[in-house]
mmCIF file with all atom_site columns, C-alpha atoms in Angstrom:
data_model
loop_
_atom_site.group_PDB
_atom_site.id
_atom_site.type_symbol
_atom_site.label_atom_id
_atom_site.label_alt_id
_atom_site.label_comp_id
_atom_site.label_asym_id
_atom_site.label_entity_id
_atom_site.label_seq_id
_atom_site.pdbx_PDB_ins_code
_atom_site.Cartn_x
_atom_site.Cartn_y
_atom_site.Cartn_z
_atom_site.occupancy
_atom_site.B_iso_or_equiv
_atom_site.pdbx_formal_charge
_atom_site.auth_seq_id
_atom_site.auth_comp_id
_atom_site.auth_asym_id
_atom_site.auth_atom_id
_atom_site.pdbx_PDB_model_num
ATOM 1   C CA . UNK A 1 1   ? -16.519 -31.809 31.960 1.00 38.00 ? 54  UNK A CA 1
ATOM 2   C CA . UNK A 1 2   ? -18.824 -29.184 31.064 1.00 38.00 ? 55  UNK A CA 1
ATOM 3   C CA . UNK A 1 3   ? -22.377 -28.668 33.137 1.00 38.00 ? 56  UNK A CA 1
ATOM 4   C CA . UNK A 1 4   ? -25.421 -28.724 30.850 1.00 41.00 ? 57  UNK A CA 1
ATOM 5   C CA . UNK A 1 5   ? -26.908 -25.261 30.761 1.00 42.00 ? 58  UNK A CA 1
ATOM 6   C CA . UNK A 1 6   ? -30.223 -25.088 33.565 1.00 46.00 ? 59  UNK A CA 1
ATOM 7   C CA . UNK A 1 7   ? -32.014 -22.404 31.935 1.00 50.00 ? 60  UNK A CA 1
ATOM 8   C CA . UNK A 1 8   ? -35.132 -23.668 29.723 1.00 53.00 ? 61  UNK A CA 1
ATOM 9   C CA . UNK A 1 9   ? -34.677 -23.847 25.925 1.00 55.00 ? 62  UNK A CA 1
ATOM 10  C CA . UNK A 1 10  ? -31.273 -22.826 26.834 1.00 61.00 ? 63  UNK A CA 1
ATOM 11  C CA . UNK A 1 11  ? -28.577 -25.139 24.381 1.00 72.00 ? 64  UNK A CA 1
ATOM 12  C CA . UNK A 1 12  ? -26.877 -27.383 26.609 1.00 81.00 ? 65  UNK A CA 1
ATOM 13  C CA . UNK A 1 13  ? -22.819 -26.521 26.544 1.00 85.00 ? 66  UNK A CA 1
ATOM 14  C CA . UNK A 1 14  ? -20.900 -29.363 24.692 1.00 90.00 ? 67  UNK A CA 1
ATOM 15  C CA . UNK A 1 15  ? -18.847 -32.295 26.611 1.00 94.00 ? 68  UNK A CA 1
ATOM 16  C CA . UNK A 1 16  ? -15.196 -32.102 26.683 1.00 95.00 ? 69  UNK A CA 1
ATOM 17  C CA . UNK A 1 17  ? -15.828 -35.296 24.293 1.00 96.00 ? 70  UNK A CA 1
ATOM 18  C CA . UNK A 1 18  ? -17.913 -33.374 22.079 1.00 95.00 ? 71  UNK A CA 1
ATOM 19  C CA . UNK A 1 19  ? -15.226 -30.172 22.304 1.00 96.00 ? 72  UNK A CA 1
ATOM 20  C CA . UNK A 1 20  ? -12.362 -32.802 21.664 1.00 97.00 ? 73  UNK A CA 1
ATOM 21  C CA . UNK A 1 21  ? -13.936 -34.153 18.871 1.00 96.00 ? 74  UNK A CA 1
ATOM 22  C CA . UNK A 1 22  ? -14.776 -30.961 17.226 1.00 96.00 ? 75  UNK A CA 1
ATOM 23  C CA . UNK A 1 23  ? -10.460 -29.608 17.577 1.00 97.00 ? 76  UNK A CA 1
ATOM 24  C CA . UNK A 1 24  ? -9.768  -32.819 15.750 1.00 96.00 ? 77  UNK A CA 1
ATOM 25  C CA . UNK A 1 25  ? -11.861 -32.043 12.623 1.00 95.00 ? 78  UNK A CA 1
ATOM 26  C CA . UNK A 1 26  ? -9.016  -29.186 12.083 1.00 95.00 ? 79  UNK A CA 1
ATOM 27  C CA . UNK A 1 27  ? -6.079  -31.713 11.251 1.00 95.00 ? 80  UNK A CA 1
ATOM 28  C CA . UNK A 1 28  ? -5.372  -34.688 9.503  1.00 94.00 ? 81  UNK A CA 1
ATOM 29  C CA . UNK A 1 29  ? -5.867  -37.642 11.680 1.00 94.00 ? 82  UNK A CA 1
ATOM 30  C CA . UNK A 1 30  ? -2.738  -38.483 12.298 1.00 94.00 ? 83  UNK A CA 1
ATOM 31  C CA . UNK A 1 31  ? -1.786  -34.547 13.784 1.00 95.00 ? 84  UNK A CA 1
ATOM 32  C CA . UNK A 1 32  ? -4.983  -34.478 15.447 1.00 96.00 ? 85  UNK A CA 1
ATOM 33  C CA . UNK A 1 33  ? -5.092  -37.684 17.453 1.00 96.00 ? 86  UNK A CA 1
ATOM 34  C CA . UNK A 1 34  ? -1.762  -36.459 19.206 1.00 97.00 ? 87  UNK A CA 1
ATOM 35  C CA . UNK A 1 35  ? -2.300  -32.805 19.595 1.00 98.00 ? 88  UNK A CA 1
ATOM 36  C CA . UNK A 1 36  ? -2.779  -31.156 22.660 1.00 98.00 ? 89  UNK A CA 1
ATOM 37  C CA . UNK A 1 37  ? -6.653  -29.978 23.007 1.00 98.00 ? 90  UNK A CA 1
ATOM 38  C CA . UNK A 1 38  ? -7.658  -26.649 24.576 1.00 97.00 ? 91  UNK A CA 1
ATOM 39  C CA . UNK A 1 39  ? -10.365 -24.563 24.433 1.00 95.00 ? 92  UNK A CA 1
ATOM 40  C CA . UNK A 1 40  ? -11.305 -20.760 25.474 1.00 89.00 ? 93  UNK A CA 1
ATOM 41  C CA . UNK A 1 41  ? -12.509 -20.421 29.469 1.00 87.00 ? 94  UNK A CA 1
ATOM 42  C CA . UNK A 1 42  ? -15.412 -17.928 29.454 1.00 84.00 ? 95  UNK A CA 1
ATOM 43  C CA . UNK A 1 43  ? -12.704 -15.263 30.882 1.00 86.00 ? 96  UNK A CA 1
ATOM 44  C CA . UNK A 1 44  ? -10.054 -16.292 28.002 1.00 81.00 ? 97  UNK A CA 1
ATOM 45  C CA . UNK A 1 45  ? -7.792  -18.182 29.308 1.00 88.00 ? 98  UNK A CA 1
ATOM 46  C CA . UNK A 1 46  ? -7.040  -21.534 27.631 1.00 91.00 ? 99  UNK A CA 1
ATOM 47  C CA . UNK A 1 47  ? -8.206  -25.055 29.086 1.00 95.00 ? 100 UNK A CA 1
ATOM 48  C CA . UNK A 1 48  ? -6.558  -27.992 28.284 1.00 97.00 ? 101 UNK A CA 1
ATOM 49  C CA . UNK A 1 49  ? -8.423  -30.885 27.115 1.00 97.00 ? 102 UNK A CA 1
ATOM 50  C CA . UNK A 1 50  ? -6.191  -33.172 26.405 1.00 97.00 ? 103 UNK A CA 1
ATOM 51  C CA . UNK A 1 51  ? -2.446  -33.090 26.678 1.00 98.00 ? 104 UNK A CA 1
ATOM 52  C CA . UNK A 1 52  ? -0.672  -34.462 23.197 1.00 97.00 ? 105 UNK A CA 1
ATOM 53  C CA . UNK A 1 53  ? 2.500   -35.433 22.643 1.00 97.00 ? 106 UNK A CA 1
ATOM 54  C CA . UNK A 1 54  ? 3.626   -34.011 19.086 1.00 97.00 ? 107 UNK A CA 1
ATOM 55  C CA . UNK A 1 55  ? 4.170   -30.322 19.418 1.00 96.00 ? 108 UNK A CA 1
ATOM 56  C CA . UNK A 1 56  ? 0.775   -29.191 17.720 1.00 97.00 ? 109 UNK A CA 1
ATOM 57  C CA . UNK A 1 57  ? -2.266  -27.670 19.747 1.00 98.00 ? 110 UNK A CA 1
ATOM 58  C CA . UNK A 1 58  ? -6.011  -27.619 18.284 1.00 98.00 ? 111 UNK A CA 1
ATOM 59  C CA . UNK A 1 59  ? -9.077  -25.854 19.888 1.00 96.00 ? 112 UNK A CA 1
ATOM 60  C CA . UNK A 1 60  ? -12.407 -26.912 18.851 1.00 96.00 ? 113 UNK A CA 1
ATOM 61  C CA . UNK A 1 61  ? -15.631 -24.436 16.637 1.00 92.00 ? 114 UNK A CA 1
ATOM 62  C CA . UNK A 1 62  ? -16.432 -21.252 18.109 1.00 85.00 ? 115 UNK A CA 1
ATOM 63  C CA . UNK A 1 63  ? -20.446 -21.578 18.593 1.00 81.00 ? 116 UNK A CA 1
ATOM 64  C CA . UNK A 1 64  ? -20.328 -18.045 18.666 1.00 77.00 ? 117 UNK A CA 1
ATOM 65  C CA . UNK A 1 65  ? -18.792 -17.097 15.229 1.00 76.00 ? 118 UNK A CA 1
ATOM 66  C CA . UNK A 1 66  ? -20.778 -17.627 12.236 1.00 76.00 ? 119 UNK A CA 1
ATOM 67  C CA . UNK A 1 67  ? -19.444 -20.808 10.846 1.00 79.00 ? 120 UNK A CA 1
ATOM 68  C CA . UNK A 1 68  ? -17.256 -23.453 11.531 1.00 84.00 ? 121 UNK A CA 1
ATOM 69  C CA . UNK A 1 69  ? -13.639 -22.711 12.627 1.00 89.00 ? 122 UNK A CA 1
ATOM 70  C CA . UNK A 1 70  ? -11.890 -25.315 14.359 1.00 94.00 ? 123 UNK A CA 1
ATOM 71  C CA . UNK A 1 71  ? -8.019  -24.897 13.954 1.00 95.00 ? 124 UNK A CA 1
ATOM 72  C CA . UNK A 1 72  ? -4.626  -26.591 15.134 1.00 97.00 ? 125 UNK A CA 1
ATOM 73  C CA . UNK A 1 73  ? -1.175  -25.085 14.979 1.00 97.00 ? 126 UNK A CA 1
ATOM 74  C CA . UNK A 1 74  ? 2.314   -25.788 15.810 1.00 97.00 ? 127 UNK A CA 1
ATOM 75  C CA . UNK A 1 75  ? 4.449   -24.389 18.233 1.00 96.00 ? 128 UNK A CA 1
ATOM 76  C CA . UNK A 1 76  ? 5.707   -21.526 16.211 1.00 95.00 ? 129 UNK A CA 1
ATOM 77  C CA . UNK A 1 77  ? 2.115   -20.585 14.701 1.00 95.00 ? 130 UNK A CA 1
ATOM 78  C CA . UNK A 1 78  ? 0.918   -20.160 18.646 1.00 95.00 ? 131 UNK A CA 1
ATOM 79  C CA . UNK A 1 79  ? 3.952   -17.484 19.023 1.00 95.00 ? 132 UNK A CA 1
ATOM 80  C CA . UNK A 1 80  ? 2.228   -15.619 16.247 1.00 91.00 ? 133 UNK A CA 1
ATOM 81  C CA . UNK A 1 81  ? -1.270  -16.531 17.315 1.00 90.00 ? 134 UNK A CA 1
ATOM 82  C CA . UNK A 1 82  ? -0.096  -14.390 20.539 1.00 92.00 ? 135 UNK A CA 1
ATOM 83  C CA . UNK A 1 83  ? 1.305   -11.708 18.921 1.00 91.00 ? 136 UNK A CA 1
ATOM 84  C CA . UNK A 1 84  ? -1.473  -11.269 17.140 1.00 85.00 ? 137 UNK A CA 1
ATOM 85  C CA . UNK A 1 85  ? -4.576  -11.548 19.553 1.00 84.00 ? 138 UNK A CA 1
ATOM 86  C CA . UNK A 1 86  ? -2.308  -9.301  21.941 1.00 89.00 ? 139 UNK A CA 1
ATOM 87  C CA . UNK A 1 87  ? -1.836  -6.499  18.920 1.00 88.00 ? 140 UNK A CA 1
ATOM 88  C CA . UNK A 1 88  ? 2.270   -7.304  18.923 1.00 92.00 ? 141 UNK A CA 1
ATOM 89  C CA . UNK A 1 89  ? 5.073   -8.244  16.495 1.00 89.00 ? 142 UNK A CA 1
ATOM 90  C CA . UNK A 1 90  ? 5.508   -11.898 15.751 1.00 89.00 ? 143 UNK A CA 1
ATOM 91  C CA . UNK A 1 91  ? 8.750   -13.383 16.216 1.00 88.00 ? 144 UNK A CA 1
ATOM 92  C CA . UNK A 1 92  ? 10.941  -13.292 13.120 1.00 85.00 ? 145 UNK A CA 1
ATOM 93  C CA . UNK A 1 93  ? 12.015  -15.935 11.091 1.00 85.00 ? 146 UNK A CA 1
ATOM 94  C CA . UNK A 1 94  ? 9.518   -18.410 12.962 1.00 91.00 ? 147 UNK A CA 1
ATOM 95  C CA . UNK A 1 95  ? 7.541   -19.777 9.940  1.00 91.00 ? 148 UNK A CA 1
ATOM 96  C CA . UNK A 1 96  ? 4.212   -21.301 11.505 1.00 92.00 ? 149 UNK A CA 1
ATOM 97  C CA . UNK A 1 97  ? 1.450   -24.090 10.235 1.00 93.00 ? 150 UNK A CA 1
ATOM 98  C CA . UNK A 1 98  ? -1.867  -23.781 11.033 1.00 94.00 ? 151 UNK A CA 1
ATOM 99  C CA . UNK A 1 99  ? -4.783  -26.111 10.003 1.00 93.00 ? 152 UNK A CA 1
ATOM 100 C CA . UNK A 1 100 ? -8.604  -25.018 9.166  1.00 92.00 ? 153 UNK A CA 1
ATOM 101 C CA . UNK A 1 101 ? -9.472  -28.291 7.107  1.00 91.00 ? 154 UNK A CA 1
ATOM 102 C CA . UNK A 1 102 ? -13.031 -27.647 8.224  1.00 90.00 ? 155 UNK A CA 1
ATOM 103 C CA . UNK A 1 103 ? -12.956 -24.168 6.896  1.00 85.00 ? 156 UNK A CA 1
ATOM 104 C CA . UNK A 1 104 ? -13.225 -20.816 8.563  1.00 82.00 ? 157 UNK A CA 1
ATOM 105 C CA . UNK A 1 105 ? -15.564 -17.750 8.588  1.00 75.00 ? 158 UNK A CA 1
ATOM 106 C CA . UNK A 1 106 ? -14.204 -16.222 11.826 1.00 60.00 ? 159 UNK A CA 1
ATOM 107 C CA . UNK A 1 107 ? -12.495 -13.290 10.352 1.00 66.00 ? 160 UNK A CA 1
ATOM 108 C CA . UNK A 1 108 ? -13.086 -9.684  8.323  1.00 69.00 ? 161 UNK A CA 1
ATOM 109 C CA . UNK A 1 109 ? -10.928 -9.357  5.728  1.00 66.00 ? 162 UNK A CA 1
ATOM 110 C CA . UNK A 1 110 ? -10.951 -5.257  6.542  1.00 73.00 ? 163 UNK A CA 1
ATOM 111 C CA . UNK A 1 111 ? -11.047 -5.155  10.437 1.00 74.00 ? 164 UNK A CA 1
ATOM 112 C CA . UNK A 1 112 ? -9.003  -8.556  12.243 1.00 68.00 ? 165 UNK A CA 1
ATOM 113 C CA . UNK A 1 113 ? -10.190 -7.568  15.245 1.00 71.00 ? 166 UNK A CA 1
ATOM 114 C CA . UNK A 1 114 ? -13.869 -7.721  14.151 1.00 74.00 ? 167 UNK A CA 1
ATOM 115 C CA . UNK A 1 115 ? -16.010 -9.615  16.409 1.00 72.00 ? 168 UNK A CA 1
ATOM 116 C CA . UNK A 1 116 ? -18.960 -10.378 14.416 1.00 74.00 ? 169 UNK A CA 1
ATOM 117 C CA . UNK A 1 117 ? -20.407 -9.608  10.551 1.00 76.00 ? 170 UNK A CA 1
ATOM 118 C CA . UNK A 1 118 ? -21.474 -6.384  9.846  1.00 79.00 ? 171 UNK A CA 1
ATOM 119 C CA . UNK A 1 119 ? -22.255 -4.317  6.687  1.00 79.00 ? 172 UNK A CA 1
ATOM 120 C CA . UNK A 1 120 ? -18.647 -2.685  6.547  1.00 77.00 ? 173 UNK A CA 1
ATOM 121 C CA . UNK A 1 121 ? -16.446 -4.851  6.896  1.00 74.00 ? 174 UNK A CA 1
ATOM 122 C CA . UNK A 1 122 ? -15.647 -8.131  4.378  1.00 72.00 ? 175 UNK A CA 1
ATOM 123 C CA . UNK A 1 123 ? -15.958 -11.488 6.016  1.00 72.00 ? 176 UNK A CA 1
ATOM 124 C CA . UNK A 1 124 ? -13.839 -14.157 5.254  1.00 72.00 ? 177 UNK A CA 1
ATOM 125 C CA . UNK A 1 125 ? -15.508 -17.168 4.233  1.00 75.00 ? 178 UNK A CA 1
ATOM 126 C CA . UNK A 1 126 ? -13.099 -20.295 3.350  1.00 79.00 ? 179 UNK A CA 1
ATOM 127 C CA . UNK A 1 127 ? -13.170 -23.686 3.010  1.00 82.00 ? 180 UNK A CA 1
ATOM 128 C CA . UNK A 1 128 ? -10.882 -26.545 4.023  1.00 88.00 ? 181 UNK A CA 1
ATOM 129 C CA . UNK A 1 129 ? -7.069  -24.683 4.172  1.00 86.00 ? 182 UNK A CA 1
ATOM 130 C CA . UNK A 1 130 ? -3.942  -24.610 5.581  1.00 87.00 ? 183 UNK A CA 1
ATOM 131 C CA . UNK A 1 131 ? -2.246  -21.177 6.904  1.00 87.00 ? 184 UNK A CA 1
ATOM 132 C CA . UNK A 1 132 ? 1.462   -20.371 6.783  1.00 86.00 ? 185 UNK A CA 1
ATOM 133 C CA . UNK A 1 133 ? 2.855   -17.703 9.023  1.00 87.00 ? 186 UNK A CA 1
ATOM 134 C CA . UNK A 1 134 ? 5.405   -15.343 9.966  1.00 85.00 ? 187 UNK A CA 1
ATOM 135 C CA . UNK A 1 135 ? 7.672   -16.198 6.548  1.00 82.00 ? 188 UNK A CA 1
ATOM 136 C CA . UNK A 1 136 ? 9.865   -13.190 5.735  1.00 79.00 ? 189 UNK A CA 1
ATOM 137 C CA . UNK A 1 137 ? 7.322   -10.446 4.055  1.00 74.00 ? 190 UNK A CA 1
ATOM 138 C CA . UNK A 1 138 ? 9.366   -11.075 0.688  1.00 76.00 ? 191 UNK A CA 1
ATOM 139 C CA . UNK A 1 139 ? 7.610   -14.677 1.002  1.00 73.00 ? 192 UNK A CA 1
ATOM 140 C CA . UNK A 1 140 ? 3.730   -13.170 1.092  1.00 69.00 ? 193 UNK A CA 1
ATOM 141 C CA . UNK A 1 141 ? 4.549   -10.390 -1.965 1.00 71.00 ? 194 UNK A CA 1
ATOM 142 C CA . UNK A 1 142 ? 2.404   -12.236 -4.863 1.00 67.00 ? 195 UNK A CA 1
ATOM 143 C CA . UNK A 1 143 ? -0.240  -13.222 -2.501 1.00 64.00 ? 196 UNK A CA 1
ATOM 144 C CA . UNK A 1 144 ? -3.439  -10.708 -0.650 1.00 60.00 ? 197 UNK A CA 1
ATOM 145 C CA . UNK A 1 145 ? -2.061  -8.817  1.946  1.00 58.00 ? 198 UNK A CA 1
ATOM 146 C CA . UNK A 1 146 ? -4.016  -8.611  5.541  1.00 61.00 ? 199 UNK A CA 1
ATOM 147 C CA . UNK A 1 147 ? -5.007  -5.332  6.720  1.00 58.00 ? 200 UNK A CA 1
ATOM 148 C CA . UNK A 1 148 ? -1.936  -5.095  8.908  1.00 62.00 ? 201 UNK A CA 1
ATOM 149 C CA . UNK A 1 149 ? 1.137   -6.410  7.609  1.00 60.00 ? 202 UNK A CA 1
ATOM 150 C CA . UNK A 1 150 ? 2.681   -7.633  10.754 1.00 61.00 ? 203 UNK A CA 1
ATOM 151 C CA . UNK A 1 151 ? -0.036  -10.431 10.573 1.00 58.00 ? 204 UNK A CA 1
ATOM 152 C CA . UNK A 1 152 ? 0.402   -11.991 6.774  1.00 59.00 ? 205 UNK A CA 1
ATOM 153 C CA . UNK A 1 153 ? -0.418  -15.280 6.597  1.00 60.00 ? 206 UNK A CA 1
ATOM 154 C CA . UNK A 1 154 ? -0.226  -17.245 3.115  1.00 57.00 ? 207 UNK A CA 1
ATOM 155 C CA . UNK A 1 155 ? -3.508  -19.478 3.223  1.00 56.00 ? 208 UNK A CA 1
ATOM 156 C CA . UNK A 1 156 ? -3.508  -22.634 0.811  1.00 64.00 ? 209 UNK A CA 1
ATOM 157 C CA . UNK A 1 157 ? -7.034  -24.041 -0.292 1.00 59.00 ? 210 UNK A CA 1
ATOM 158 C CA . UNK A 1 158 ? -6.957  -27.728 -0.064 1.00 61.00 ? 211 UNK A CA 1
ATOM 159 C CA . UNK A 1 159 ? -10.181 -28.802 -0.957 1.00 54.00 ? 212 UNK A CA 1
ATOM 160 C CA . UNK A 1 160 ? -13.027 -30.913 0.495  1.00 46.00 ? 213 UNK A CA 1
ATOM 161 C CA . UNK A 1 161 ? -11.710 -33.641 -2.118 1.00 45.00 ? 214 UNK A CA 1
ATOM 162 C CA . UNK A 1 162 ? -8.252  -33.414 -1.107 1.00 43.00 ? 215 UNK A CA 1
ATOM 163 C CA . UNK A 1 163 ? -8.775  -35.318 2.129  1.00 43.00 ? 216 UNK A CA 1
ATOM 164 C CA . UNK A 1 164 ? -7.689  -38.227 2.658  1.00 41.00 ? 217 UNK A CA 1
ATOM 165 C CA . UNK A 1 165 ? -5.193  -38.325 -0.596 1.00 40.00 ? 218 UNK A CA 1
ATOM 166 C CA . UNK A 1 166 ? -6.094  -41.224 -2.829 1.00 37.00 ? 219 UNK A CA 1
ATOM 167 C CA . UNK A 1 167 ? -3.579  -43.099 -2.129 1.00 40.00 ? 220 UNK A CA 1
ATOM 168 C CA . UNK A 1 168 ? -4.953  -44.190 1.593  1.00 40.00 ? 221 UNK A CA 1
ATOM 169 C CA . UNK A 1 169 ? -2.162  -42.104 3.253  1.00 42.00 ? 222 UNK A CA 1
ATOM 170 C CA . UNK A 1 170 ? -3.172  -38.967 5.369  1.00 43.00 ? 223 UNK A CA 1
ATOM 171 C CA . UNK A 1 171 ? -1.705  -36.328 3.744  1.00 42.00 ? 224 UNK A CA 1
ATOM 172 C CA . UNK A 1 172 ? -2.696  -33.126 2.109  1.00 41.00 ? 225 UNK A CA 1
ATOM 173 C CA . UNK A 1 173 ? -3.413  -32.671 -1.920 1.00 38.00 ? 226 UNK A CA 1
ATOM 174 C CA . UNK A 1 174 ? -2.912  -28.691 -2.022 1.00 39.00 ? 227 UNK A CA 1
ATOM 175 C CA . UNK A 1 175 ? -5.553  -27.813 -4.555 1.00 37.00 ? 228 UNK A CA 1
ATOM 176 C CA . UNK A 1 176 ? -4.252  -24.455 -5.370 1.00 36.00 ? 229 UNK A CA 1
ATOM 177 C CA . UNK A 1 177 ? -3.106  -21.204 -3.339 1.00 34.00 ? 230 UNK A CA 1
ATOM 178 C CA . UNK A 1 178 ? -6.014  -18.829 -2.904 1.00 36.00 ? 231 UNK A CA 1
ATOM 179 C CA . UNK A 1 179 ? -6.712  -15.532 -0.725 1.00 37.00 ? 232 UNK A CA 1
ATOM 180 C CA . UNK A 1 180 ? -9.269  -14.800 1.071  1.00 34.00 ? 233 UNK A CA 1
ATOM 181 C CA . UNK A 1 181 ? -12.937 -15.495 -0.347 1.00 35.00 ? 234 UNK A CA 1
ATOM 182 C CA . UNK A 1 182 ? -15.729 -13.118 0.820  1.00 33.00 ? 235 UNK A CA 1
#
């Protein structure tokens, strides 16, 4: 568990409850109650939460990034998660799902490797979507391309109306395929 921060007026540093239930706003219910949680040590390593039992991993919002950004993946998404935040080449032919269903605004559009806003570069702000990655780059040609092609992703709005599907079930409604919104 977390220790409350000491210093006065200071914001007190979430539970693992708290952190646990923020990972699972990034899935549908029934991914998210059987993912493994994790979440970011203050040196970078990765903390597990929770152990799960179905082959996806979610880590909960980033206080630090402008808006909301929860996100799960599956085991092939994490391979290019790696690759990415360690500047290599995904795997090939390892086609990855990641959920955002609470959105995202965690990322320039221009620089990937951007850690905050600034006047130069275009930061993506989306709402509730899904990502696909590390398709053959055939598979990403009539959609925006990332500023480095090694990292294409194909993201597919969903909607804040699309969850749950009207039926009662737990799945996702696609609303329509969409780049990146600034």
């Amino acid at each position: 568990m977390h220790h409350a921060a000491t210093t006065e007026g200071a914001k007190a540093a979430p539970t693992d409850d708290e952190l646990i239930a923020s990972a699972m706003k990034a899935a549908p219910k029934k991914v998210a109650e059987n993912a493994t949680i994790v979440v970011p040590d203050p040196k970078g390593a990765m903390r597990t939460l929770r152990k799960g039992s179905n082959g996806f991993t979610c880590m909960p919002d980033n206080p630090e990034t402008p808006g909301p950004d929860p996100m799960c993946w599956d085991k092939n998404a994490g391979e290019w998660i790696d690759a990415y935040l360690n500047h290599k080449t995904p795997p090939a032919g390892k086609v990855g799902l990641m959920y955002m269903l609470s959105g995202g605004t965690d990322a320039s559009n221009t620089d990937p490797y951007a850690a905050k806003p600034t006047a130069a570069n275009h930061w993506i702000k989306t709402g509730p979507h899904i990502m696909i990655v590390g398709a053959d780059a055939g598979f990403y040609d009539s959609y925006p391309k990332s500023a480095d092609p090694r990292y294409q992703e194909s993201l597919c709005d969903v909607g804040r109306d699309a969850l749950p599907a009207s039926d009662g079930t737990d799945s996702l409604r696609p609303v329509g395929q969409e780049g990146y919104e600034g």
